Amino acid sequence: MDGFRLYDLAEVRFFLKILDRPQGPTPVISDEAWEEAKARLQTVYSSSACLENCLNLIADFERVNSYGKYRSDLEEFIRGSRYEDFYSDDRGTMFVSTIHKSKGREFDSVYLLLDRFPVERDEDRRKLYVAMTRARDNLFIHCNTEIFDALQVPDVERVQDSRTCSAPEEITLQLTHRDVVLDFFKDKKEKILRLRSGGPLGIEPGYLTASLEGRSFRAAKFSRACAGRLEELRRRGYRPVSASVRFVVAWKGREEERETAVLLADLHLSAGQ
């Protein structure tokens, strides 16, 4: 999610744009404007994989602002939220996070992966405490050190596994702003905004392609760092097999006056292809 902000998501920007029509932003959002913006969002982005999360965001804002909706409150709510905050609880979603970014959150089950994790400093122990206390019901700790061997805790099951796991057959790379050439998108805003999250993408050497009205175009260019990572994976036997749109987001360079639209993709690789 490096560089990604929920406020920049195309679906969120579209919702705000419709809210602000025709007279521009107003301090108080009328019920009529709110319902129209919701309906337009669901129509225009009906095929988007992001739609459910966006509707959950809207529903959460409605619950805490049932007696009136203010434009400033909505702006603050969106800017203070994260995309992953709005996954439905019944979807069995798995979150992958660093310990630092998990602070302040809780999960039903936590799988804690500690690779040669040090505990010599107080800072290390505090970090470990934060990680372990994220779990509501179940905590699974996978480690390759002896840091827990001296602890005698009731109702804790210890399992030693000496197996060597083989490399995964498939890998999915979730591309971020660092993985694409941002300037490449500057003349493609109209086309990129017509793409929808979850839609298929093609793969060319150095590029991702998309199709609109039966015509294909280059929709994203891999950055040098991303191309290097793909080359390293190629040497390990992985080949790109498919790609899809993950997010379309607003972006503006430091020297730019106008925003453009950036495509962030999921790139799927398979071994032995």
Coordinates of C-alpha atoms in Angstrom, one line a residue:
M1 CA 0.0 0.0 0.0
D2 CA 3.1 2.2 -0.2
G3 CA 1.9 5.7 -1.2
F4 CA -1.7 4.7 -1.4
R5 CA -4.3 6.9 0.3
L6 CA -8.0 6.0 0.5
Y7 CA -8.9 9.6 -0.3
D8 CA -7.2 9.3 -3.7
L9 CA -9.2 6.2 -4.7
A10 CA -11.1 6.8 -8.0
E11 CA -14.4 5.6 -6.5
V12 CA -14.1 7.9 -3.5
R13 CA -13.2 10.9 -5.7
F14 CA -16.2 10.1 -7.9
F15 CA -18.6 10.0 -4.9
L16 CA -17.2 13.4 -3.6
K17 CA -17.5 14.9 -7.1
I18 CA -21.1 14.0 -7.4
L19 CA -21.8 15.3 -3.9
D20 CA -20.4 18.6 -4.8
R21 CA -22.6 19.1 -7.9
P22 CA -24.0 21.4 -9.1
Q23 CA -23.1 24.3 -6.8
G24 CA -19.8 23.0 -5.5
P25 CA -19.0 21.9 -1.9
T26 CA -21.5 23.0 0.8
P27 CA -21.1 22.7 4.6
V28 CA -24.1 20.5 5.0
I29 CA -24.9 17.6 2.7
S30 CA -28.5 17.2 2.0
D31 CA -30.2 13.8 2.1
E32 CA -31.1 14.1 -1.6
A33 CA -27.5 14.8 -2.7
W34 CA -26.2 12.0 -0.5
E35 CA -28.6 9.4 -2.0
E36 CA -28.0 10.6 -5.5
A37 CA -24.2 10.3 -5.1
K38 CA -24.6 6.8 -3.7
A39 CA -26.9 5.7 -6.6
R40 CA -24.5 7.2 -9.2
L41 CA -21.5 5.5 -7.5
Q42 CA -23.3 2.1 -7.6
T43 CA -24.3 2.6 -11.3
V44 CA -21.0 3.9 -12.7
Y45 CA -18.8 1.5 -10.6
S46 CA -21.1 -1.5 -10.6
S47 CA -18.3 -3.8 -11.8
S48 CA -15.6 -2.5 -9.5
A49 CA -14.1 -4.8 -7.0
C50 CA -13.7 -1.7 -4.7
L51 CA -17.4 -0.9 -4.7
E52 CA -18.2 -3.0 -1.6
N53 CA -15.5 -1.4 0.5
C54 CA -16.7 2.1 -0.6
L55 CA -20.3 1.3 0.3
N56 CA -19.2 0.0 3.7
L57 CA -17.3 3.3 4.2
I58 CA -20.5 5.3 3.3
A59 CA -22.6 3.1 5.6
D60 CA -20.1 3.6 8.5
F61 CA -20.2 7.4 8.0
E62 CA -24.0 7.2 8.0
R63 CA -24.1 5.3 11.3
V64 CA -22.0 7.9 13.2
N65 CA -23.6 10.9 11.5
S66 CA -27.3 9.9 11.5
Y67 CA -28.4 13.4 12.6
G68 CA -26.7 15.4 9.9
K69 CA -23.9 15.0 7.4
Y70 CA -21.2 17.7 7.2
R71 CA -18.8 17.9 4.3
S72 CA -15.8 18.7 6.6
D73 CA -16.7 15.6 8.8
L74 CA -16.8 13.4 5.7
E75 CA -13.5 14.7 4.5
E76 CA -11.9 14.1 7.9
F77 CA -13.5 10.6 8.1
I78 CA -12.1 9.5 4.7
R79 CA -8.6 10.9 5.3
G80 CA -8.4 9.2 8.7
S81 CA -9.5 5.8 7.4
R82 CA -7.8 3.0 5.6
Y83 CA -9.1 0.9 2.8
E84 CA -8.7 -2.3 4.8
D85 CA -11.0 -0.8 7.5
F86 CA -14.0 -1.5 5.4
Y87 CA -13.8 -5.1 4.4
S88 CA -17.0 -7.0 5.4
D89 CA -16.5 -9.1 8.6
D90 CA -18.1 -12.2 6.9
R91 CA -15.5 -12.4 4.1
G92 CA -12.8 -14.1 6.1
T93 CA -10.3 -11.5 5.0
M94 CA -6.6 -12.0 5.9
F95 CA -4.5 -8.9 6.6
V96 CA -0.8 -8.9 6.1
S97 CA 0.9 -6.2 8.1
T98 CA 4.1 -5.2 9.9
I99 CA 4.0 -5.1 13.7
H100 CA 4.2 -1.3 13.6
K101 CA 1.2 -0.8 11.3
S102 CA -0.9 -3.2 13.3
K103 CA -0.7 -1.1 16.4
G104 CA -4.1 0.0 17.7
R105 CA -6.0 -2.8 15.8
E106 CA -7.3 -6.2 16.9
F107 CA -8.0 -9.4 15.0
D108 CA -9.8 -12.7 15.8
S109 CA -6.7 -14.7 15.0
V110 CA -3.1 -13.5 14.6
Y111 CA -0.2 -15.5 13.0
L112 CA 3.0 -13.9 14.1
L113 CA 6.1 -14.7 12.0
L114 CA 9.4 -14.0 13.8
D115 CA 12.5 -14.5 11.7
R116 CA 15.5 -14.4 14.1
F117 CA 13.6 -11.8 16.1
P118 CA 15.9 -10.1 18.7
V119 CA 14.7 -9.4 22.3
E120 CA 17.8 -7.9 23.8
R121 CA 16.4 -4.3 23.9
D122 CA 13.3 -2.9 25.7
E123 CA 12.2 -1.6 22.3
D124 CA 12.2 -5.1 20.9
R125 CA 10.2 -6.5 23.8
R126 CA 7.7 -3.6 23.5
K127 CA 7.3 -4.4 19.8
L128 CA 6.7 -8.1 20.6
Y129 CA 4.1 -7.2 23.2
V130 CA 2.2 -5.1 20.7
A131 CA 2.2 -7.9 18.2
M132 CA 1.0 -10.6 20.7
T133 CA -1.8 -8.4 22.1
R134 CA -3.4 -7.9 18.7
A135 CA -5.2 -11.3 19.0
R136 CA -8.7 -11.5 20.4
D137 CA -9.1 -15.3 20.4
N138 CA -6.1 -17.2 18.9
L139 CA -2.4 -16.4 18.7
F140 CA 0.0 -18.6 16.6
I141 CA 3.7 -17.7 16.9
H142 CA 6.1 -19.1 14.3
C143 CA 9.7 -18.5 15.2
N144 CA 13.1 -19.9 14.5
T145 CA 14.8 -18.9 17.8
E146 CA 14.6 -20.0 21.4
I147 CA 13.2 -16.8 22.8
F148 CA 10.1 -18.6 24.2
D149 CA 11.7 -21.9 25.3
A150 CA 12.1 -20.8 28.9
L151 CA 8.5 -19.7 29.4
Q152 CA 6.1 -22.0 31.1
V153 CA 2.6 -21.0 30.3
P154 CA -0.5 -23.2 30.9
D155 CA -2.7 -24.1 27.9
V156 CA -0.1 -23.3 25.4
E157 CA 0.7 -25.9 22.8
R158 CA 4.3 -26.1 21.5
V159 CA 5.0 -27.8 18.1
Q160 CA 8.4 -28.2 16.6
D161 CA 8.5 -28.4 12.8
S162 CA 11.8 -29.3 11.1
R163 CA 10.4 -29.6 7.6
T164 CA 11.8 -27.6 4.7
C165 CA 9.0 -25.9 2.8
S166 CA 9.2 -25.7 -0.9
A167 CA 8.9 -22.5 -2.8
P168 CA 5.3 -21.4 -3.6
E169 CA 3.9 -22.4 -7.0
E170 CA 2.3 -19.0 -7.5
I171 CA 3.1 -15.4 -6.4
T172 CA 1.0 -12.3 -6.5
L173 CA 2.7 -8.9 -6.5
Q174 CA 0.5 -6.0 -5.5
L175 CA 2.1 -3.1 -7.3
T176 CA 2.5 0.3 -5.6
H177 CA 3.4 3.8 -6.8
R178 CA 7.1 2.7 -6.6
D179 CA 6.5 -0.1 -9.1
V180 CA 5.2 2.0 -12.0
V181 CA 6.6 5.1 -13.9
L182 CA 4.2 7.8 -12.7
D183 CA 5.0 10.3 -15.5
F184 CA 3.8 7.6 -18.0
F185 CA 0.2 8.3 -16.9
K186 CA 0.1 12.0 -17.6
D187 CA -1.6 11.8 -21.0
K188 CA -3.8 8.9 -20.2
K189 CA -6.2 10.2 -17.5
E190 CA -9.4 9.7 -19.4
K191 CA -8.6 6.1 -20.4
I192 CA -7.3 5.1 -16.9
L193 CA -10.4 6.5 -15.3
R194 CA -12.6 4.2 -17.5
L195 CA -10.9 1.1 -16.0
R196 CA -12.4 -0.7 -13.1
S197 CA -10.9 -2.5 -10.1
G198 CA -10.8 -6.2 -10.8
G199 CA -10.7 -5.8 -14.6
P200 CA -8.2 -7.9 -16.6
L201 CA -4.9 -6.5 -17.9
G202 CA -2.5 -7.8 -20.5
I203 CA 1.2 -8.2 -20.0
E204 CA 4.0 -7.0 -22.4
P205 CA 7.7 -6.7 -21.7
G206 CA 8.0 -3.7 -19.5
Y207 CA 4.3 -2.8 -19.7
L208 CA 0.7 -3.7 -18.6
T209 CA -2.0 -3.3 -21.3
A210 CA -5.7 -2.7 -21.1
S211 CA -8.6 -2.8 -23.6
L212 CA -11.4 -0.3 -24.1
E213 CA -14.0 -0.7 -26.8
G214 CA -12.0 -3.5 -28.3
R215 CA -8.8 -1.5 -28.6
S216 CA -5.7 -2.3 -26.6
F217 CA -3.3 0.3 -25.2
R218 CA -0.4 0.4 -22.8
A219 CA -1.9 1.3 -19.4
A220 CA 1.2 1.2 -17.2
K221 CA 4.9 1.0 -17.4
F222 CA 7.0 -0.9 -14.9
S223 CA 9.5 1.1 -12.9
R224 CA 13.2 0.1 -13.0
A225 CA 12.9 -1.3 -9.5
C226 CA 9.9 -3.4 -10.5
A227 CA 11.5 -4.6 -13.7
G228 CA 14.6 -5.7 -11.6
R229 CA 12.4 -7.6 -9.2
L230 CA 10.6 -9.3 -12.0
E231 CA 14.0 -10.3 -13.6
E232 CA 15.1 -11.7 -10.2
L233 CA 11.9 -13.8 -10.0
R234 CA 12.4 -14.9 -13.6
R235 CA 15.8 -16.3 -12.7
R236 CA 14.0 -18.2 -9.9
G237 CA 11.7 -19.8 -12.4
Y238 CA 8.6 -17.5 -12.1
R239 CA 6.8 -16.0 -15.1
P240 CA 4.0 -13.4 -15.2
V241 CA 0.8 -15.2 -16.3
S242 CA -2.0 -12.6 -15.7
A243 CA -2.7 -9.2 -14.2
S244 CA -5.7 -7.2 -13.0
V245 CA -6.6 -3.7 -11.9
R246 CA -6.3 -3.3 -8.2
F247 CA -6.8 0.4 -7.7
V248 CA -7.2 3.5 -9.9
V249 CA -6.0 6.5 -7.8
A250 CA -5.4 10.2 -8.2
W251 CA -1.8 11.4 -8.3
K252 CA -0.1 14.8 -8.8
G253 CA 3.6 15.3 -9.2
R254 CA 5.4 18.0 -7.1
E255 CA 5.7 20.3 -10.1
E256 CA 2.3 19.6 -11.5
E257 CA -0.8 21.8 -11.3
R258 CA -3.3 19.1 -12.2
E259 CA -3.9 15.5 -11.0
T260 CA -3.8 12.5 -13.2
A261 CA -5.0 9.0 -12.7
V262 CA -2.6 6.1 -11.9
L263 CA -3.2 2.4 -12.3
L264 CA -2.0 0.1 -9.6
A265 CA -2.3 -3.6 -10.5
D266 CA -2.1 -7.1 -9.1
L267 CA 0.5 -9.1 -11.1
H268 CA 0.2 -12.9 -10.9
L269 CA 3.3 -15.1 -11.5
S270 CA 3.6 -18.9 -11.7
A271 CA 6.5 -21.3 -11.5
G272 CA 7.4 -23.6 -14.3
Q273 CA 5.5 -21.8 -17.1

